[in-house]
Short mmCIF file of C-alpha atoms in Angstrom, two decimals:
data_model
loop_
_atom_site.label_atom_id
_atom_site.label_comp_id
_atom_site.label_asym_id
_atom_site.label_seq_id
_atom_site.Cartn_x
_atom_site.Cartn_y
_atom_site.Cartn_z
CA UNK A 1 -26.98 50.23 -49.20
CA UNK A 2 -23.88 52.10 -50.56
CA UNK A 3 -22.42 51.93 -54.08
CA UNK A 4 -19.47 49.34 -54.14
CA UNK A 5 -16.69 51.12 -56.16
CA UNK A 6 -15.88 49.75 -59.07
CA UNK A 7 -12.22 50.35 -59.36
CA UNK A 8 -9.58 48.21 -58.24
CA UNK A 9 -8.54 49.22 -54.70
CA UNK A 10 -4.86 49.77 -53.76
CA UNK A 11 -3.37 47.51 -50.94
CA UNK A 12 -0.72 48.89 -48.61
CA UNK A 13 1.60 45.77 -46.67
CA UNK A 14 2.79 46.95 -43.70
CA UNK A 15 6.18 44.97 -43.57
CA UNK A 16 9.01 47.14 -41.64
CA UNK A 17 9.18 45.30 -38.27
CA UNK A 18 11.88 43.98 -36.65
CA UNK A 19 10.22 40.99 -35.58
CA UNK A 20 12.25 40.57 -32.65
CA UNK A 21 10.07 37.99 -30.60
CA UNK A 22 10.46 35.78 -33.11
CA UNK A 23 14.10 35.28 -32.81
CA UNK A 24 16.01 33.00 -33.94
CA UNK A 25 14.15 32.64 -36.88
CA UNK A 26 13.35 36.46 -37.56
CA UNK A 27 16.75 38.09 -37.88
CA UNK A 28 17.33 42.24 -38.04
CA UNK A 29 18.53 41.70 -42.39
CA UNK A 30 15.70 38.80 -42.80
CA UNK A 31 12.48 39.43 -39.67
CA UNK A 32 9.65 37.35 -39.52
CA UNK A 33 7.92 39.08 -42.40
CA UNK A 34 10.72 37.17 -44.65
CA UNK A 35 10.29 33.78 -42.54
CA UNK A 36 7.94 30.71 -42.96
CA UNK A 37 6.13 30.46 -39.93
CA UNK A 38 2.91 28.51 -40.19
CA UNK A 39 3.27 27.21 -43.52
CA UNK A 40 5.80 26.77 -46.80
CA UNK A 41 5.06 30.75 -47.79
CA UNK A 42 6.82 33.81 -45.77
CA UNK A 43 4.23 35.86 -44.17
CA UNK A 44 4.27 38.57 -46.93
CA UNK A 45 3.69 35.55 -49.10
CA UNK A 46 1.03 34.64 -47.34
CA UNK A 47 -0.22 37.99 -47.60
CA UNK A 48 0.49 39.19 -50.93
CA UNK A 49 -1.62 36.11 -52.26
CA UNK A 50 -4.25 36.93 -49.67
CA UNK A 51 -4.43 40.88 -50.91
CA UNK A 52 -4.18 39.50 -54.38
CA UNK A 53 -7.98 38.02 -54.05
CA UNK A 54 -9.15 41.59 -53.99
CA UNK A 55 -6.96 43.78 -56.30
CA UNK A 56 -4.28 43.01 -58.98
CA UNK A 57 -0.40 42.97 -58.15
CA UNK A 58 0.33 46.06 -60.00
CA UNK A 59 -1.68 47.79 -57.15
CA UNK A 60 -0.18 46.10 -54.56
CA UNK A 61 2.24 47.95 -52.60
CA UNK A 62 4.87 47.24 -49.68
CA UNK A 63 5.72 50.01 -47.07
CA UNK A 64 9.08 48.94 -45.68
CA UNK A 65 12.49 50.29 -45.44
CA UNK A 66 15.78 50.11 -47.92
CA UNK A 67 17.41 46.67 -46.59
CA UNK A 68 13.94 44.70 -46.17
CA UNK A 69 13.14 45.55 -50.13
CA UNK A 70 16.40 44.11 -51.54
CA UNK A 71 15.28 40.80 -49.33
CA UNK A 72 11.95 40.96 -50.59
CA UNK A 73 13.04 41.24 -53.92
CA UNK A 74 15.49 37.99 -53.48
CA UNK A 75 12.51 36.10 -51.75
CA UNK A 76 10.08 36.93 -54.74
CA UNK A 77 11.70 38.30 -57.64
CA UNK A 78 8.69 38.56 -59.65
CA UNK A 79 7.19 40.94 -57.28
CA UNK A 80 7.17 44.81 -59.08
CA UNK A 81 10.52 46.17 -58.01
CA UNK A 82 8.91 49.96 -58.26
CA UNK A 83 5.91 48.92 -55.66
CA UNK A 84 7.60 49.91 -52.63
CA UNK A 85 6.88 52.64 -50.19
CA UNK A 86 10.22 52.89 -48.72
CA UNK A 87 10.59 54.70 -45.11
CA UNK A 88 14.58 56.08 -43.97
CA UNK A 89 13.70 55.08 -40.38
CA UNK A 90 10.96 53.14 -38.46
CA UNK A 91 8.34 55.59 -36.88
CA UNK A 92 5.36 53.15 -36.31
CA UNK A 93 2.38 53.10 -38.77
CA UNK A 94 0.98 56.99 -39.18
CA UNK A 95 3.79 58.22 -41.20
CA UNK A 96 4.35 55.81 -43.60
CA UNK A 97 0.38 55.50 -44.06
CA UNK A 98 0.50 59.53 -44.79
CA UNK A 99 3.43 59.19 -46.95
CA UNK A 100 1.80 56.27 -48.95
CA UNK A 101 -1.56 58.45 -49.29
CA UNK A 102 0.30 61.54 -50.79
CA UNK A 103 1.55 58.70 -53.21
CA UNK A 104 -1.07 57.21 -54.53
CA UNK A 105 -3.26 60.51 -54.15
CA UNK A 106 -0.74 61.52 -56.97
CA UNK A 107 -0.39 58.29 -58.72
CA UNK A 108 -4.34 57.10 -58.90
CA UNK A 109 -5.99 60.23 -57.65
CA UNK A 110 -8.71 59.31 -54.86
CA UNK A 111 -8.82 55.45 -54.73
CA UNK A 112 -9.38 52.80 -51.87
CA UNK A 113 -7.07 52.32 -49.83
CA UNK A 114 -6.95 48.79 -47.85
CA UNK A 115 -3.72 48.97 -45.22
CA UNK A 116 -2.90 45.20 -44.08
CA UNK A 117 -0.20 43.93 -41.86
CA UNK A 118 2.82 41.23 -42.95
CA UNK A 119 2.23 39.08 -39.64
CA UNK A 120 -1.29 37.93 -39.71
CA UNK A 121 -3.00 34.65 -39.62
CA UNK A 122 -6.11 33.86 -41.79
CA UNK A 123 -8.20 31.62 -42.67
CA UNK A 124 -10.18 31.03 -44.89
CA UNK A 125 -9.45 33.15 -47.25
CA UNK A 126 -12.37 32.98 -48.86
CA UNK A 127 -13.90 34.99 -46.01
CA UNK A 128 -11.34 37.59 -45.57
CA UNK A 129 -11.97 38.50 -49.54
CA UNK A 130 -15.43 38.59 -48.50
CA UNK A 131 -15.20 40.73 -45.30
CA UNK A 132 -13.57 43.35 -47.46
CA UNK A 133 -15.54 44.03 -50.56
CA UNK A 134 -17.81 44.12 -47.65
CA UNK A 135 -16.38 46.97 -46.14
CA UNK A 136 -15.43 49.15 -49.11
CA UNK A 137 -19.18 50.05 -49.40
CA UNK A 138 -18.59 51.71 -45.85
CA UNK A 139 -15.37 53.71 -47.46
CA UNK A 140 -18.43 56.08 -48.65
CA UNK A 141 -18.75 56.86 -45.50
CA UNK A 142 -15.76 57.78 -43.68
CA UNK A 143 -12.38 55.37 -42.63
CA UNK A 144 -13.60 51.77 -41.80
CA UNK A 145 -11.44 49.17 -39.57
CA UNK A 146 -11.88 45.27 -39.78
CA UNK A 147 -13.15 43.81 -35.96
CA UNK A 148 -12.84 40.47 -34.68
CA UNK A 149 -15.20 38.90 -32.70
CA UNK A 150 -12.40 37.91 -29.17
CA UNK A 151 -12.77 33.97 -28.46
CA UNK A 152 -10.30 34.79 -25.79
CA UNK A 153 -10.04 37.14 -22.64
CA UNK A 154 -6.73 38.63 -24.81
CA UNK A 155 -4.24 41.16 -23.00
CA UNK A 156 -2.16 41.42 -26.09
CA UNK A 157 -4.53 43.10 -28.32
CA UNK A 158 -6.37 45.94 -28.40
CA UNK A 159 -10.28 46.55 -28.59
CA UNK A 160 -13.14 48.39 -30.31
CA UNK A 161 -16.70 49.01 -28.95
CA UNK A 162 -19.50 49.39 -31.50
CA UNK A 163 -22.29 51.34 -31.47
CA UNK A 164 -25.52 51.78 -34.00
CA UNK A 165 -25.65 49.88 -37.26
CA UNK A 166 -24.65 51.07 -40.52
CA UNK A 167 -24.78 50.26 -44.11
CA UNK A 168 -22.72 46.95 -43.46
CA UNK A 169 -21.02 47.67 -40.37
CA UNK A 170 -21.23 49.75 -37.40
CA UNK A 171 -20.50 53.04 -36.00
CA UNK A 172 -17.33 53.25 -33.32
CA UNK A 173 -18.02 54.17 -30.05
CA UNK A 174 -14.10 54.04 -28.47
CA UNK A 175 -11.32 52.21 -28.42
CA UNK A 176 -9.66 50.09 -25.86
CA UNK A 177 -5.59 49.55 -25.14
CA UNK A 178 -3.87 46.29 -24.19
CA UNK A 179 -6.65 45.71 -21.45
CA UNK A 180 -5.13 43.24 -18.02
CA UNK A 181 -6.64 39.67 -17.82
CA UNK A 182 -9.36 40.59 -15.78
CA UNK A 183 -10.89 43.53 -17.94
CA UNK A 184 -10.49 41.22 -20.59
CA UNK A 185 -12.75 38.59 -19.25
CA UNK A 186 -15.20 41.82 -18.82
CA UNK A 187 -14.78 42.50 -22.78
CA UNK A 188 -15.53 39.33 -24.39
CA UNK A 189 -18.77 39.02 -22.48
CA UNK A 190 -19.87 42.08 -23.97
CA UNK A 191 -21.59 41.67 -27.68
CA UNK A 192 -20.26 45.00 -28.75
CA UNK A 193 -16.47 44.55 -28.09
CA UNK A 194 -14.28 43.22 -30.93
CA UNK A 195 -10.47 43.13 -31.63
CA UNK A 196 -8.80 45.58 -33.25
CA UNK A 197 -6.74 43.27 -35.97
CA UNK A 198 -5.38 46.92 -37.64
CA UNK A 199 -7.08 46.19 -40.93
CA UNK A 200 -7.83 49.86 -42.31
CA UNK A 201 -10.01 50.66 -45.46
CA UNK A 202 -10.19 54.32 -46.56
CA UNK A 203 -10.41 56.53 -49.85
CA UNK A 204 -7.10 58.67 -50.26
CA UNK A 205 -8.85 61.89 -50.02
CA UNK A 206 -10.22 60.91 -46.69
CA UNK A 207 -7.36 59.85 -44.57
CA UNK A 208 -5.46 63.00 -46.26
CA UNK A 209 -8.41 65.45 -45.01
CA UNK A 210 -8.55 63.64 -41.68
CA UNK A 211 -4.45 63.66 -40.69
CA UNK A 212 -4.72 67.35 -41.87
CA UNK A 213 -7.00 67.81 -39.35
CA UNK A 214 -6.04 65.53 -36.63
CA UNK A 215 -2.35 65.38 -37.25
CA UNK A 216 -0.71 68.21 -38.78
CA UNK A 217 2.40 67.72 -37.02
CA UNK A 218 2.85 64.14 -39.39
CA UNK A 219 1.01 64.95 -42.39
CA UNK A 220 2.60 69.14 -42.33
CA UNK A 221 6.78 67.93 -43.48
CA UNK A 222 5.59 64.96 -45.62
CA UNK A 223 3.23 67.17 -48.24
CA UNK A 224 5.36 70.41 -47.63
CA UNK A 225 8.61 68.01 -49.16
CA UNK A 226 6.32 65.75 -51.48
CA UNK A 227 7.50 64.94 -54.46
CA UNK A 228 10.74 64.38 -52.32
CA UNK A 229 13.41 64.97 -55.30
CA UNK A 230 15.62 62.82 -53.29
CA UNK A 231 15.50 59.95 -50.56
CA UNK A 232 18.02 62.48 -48.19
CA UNK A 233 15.28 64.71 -48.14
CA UNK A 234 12.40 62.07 -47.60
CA UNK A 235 15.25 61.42 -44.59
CA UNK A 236 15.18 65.11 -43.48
CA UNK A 237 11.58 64.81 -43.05
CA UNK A 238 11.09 61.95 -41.42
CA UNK A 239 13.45 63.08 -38.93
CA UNK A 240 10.97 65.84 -37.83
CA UNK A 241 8.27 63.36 -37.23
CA UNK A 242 7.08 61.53 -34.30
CA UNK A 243 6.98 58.03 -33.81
CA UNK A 244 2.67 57.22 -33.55
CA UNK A 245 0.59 54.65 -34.72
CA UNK A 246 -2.36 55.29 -36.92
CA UNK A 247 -4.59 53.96 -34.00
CA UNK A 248 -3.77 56.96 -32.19
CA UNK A 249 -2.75 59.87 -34.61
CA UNK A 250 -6.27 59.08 -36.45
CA UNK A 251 -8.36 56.77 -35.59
CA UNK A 252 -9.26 57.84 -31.75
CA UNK A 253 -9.92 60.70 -32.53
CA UNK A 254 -12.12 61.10 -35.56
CA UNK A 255 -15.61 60.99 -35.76
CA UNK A 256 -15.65 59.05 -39.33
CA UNK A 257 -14.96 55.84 -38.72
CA UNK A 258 -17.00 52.26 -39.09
CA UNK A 259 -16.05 49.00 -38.42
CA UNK A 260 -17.19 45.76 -40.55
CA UNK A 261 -16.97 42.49 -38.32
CA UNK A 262 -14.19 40.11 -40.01
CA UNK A 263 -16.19 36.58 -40.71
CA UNK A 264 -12.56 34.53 -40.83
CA UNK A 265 -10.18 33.41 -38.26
CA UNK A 266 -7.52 35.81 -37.36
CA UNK A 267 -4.63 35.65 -35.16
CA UNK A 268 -1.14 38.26 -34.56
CA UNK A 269 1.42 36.19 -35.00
CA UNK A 270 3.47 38.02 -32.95
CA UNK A 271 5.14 35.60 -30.12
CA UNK A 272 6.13 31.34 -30.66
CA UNK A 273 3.18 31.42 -28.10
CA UNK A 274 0.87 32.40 -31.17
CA UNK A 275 1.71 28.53 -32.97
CA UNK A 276 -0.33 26.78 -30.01
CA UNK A 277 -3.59 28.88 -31.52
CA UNK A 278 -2.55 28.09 -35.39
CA UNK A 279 -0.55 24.42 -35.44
CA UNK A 280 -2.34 21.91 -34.42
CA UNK A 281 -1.81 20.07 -30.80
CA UNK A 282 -2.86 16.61 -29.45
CA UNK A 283 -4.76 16.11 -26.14
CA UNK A 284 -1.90 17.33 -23.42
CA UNK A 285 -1.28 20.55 -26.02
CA UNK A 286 1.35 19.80 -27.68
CA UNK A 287 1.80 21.69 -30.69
CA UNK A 288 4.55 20.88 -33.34
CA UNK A 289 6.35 21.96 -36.92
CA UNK A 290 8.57 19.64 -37.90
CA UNK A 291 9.38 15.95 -39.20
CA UNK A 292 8.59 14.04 -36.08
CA UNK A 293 7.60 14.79 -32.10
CA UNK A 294 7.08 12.19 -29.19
CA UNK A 295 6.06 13.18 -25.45
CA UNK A 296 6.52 10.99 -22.62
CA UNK A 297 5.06 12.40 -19.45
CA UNK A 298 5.24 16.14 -21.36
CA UNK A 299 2.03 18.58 -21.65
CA UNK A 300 1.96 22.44 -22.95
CA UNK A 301 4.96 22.36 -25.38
CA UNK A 302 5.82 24.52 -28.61
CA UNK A 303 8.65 23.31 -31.19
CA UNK A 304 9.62 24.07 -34.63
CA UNK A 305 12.80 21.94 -34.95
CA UNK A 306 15.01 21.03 -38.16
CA UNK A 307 15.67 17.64 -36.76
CA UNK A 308 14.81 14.14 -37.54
CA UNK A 309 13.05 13.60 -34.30
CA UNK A 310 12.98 15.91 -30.91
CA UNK A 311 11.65 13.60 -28.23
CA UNK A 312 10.20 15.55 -24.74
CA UNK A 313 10.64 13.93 -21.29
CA UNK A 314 8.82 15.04 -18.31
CA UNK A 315 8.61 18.38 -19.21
CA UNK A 316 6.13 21.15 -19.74
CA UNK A 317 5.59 24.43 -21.35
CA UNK A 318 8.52 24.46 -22.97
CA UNK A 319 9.42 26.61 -26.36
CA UNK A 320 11.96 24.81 -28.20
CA UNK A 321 13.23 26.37 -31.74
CA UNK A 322 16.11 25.51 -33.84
CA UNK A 323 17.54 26.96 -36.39
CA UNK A 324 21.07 25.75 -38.26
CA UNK A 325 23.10 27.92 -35.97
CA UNK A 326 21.10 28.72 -32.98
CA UNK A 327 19.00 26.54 -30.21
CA UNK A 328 16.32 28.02 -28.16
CA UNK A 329 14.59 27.04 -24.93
CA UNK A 330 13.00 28.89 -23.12
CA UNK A 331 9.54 28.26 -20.96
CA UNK A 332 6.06 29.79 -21.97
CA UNK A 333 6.90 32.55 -18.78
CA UNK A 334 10.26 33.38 -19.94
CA UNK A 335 9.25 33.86 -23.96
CA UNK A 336 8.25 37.38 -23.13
CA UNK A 337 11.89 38.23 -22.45
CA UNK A 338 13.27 37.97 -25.72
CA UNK A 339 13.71 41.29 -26.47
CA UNK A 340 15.37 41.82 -23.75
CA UNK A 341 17.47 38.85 -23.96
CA UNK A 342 18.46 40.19 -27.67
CA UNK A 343 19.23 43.86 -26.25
CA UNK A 344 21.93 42.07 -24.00
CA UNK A 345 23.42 40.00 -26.43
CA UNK A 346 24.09 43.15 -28.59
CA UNK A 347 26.31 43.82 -26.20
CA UNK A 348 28.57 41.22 -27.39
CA UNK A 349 30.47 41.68 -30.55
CA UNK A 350 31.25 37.57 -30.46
CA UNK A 351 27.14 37.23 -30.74
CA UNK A 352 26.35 39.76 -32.50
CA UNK A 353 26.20 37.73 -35.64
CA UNK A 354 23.30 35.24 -34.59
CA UNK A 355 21.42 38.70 -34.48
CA UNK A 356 21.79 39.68 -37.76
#
């Protein structure tokens, strides 16, 4: 078996979303990331604390953009004002991963690098600290990615195939996209096939060497500019820059990468549809956050209400969420549609404040 590395890794939070499906808690100036969801701690709460069982908070780092970092900072003051890896526009996960290597290239020289996401549910935590001083004895060996084992046939997420054993983990034999239900049901019967929960481990020199070779076009205008004497240049480069995730700037197509199989629960909490898997229900699958709930003649529903009480009558798979200044209902079919919904209202000055 591999060395573990002694020094303390560096964690990148990936916390720049919008959070739009999550409306009308998550907000454009305050998105999920900055919300209680599943418990009394906002999601980056939940996991700065979580990436603070592996490395120290001085090493903990935040890629988001100018206006998140000022409501970070409000949320938790205490967090280092100077650990942010601030982005002038969203362009999904590759650039702001190659921006943060040059970074801490410069900063730390050639550490481990462990890339998590703001909106993820785990538990117990015990495991997940587990699971990855696990996998940074594979960071030896090329770029690693956490997989979960599916308990689902899951459209939503995508999926890994593993090959021959390694150290702790296993080689990657391809990756899958948002499969339809029915090549889902296919996937989870197959031992080999995990989720890809877009957990990343990597040294700094390694994910530099690989976007050099597999994506020039990102990695070229970010180390060309870096140091960036000024955030209008940072801008300029950006700019230049295509919108890809890491998945498929990097990870698709190098032959370097492992995967370690996560031992703890794990759930995107992307949709209100994710609080049926993480709240608990009772026997017609209810599930509830809140003071009080009572169903007569009502199966499949999802609140989180301010009130006292919110009583359900003869109705089902309903998704009911207040807020002090905004009521949702929608049903379980129509949740999908929020975007949407939100790209119309926008088109309304009078509502454009319940956006914001």
């Amino acid at each position: 078996m591999a060395k573990l590395p002694k020094e303390t890794p560096v964690v990148l939070i990936m916390a720049g979303g919008k959070g739009e499906r999550f409306w009308p808690r998550s907000r454009t100036n305050s998105p999920k990331q900055l919300q209680k969801v599943y418990s009394n701690k906002t999601l980056l709460k939940e996991t700065i604390d979580r990436a603070l069982t592996i490395t120290s908070l001085d090493r903990i780092y935040i890629g988001t953009n100018a206006t998140l970092k000022a409501e970070i900072l409000k949320k938790d003051p205490k967090f280092p004002s100077g650990n942010f890896i601030i982005e002038p526009e969203g362009k999904n996960t590759a650039p702001i991963i190659a921006l943060s290597a040059l970074y801490f290239q410069k900063k730390y020289g050639n550490p481990n690098l462990i890339v998590l996401s703001a909106d993820a549910f785990i538990d117990p935590v015990k495991e997940f600290t587990k699971t990855i001083e696990q996998a940074l004895y594979e960071t030896e060996n090329g770029m690693v990615l956490l997989g979960v084992k599916p308990n689902r046939p899951e459209v939503g997420y995508g999926y890994i195939s593993t090959g021959k054993p390694t150290d702790v983990g296993y080689t990657v034999k391809a990756f899958f996209e948002k499969p339809d239900f029915k090549t889902a049901l296919k996937y989870i019967k197959k031992k080999n096939f995990y989720w890809n929960p877009g957990i990343f481990l990597f040294r700094t020199e390694t994910i530099l060497s690989e976007l050099e070779r597999h994506a020039p076009h990102i990695l070229g205008p970010l180390k060309n500019g870096f140091p960036f004497k000024n955030f209008g240049d940072l801008k300029t480069a950006f700019q230049m820059l295509p919108s890809e995730a890491i998945d498929t700037a990097i990870m698709e197509k190098s032959n370097r990468i492992r995967m370690v199989e996560a031992t703890f629960n794990w759930d995107d909490v992307g949709s209100w549809m994710s609080l049926e898997r993480i709240l608990p229900g009772d026997k017609e699958k209810n599930h509830h956050q809140g003071k009080e709930a009572y169903y007569h003649k009502a199966s499949g529903n999802i609140s989180s209400v301010q009130k006292e009480l919110i009583a359900f009558l003869g109705v089902k798979d309903l998704i009911v969420v207040e807020e002090p200044d905004v009521l949702l209902v929608t049903s379980r079919e129509g949740v999908g549609d929020i975007k949407a919904m939100l790209s119309n209202m926008r088109k309304n000055k009078v509502l454009q404040k319940y956006l914001d």
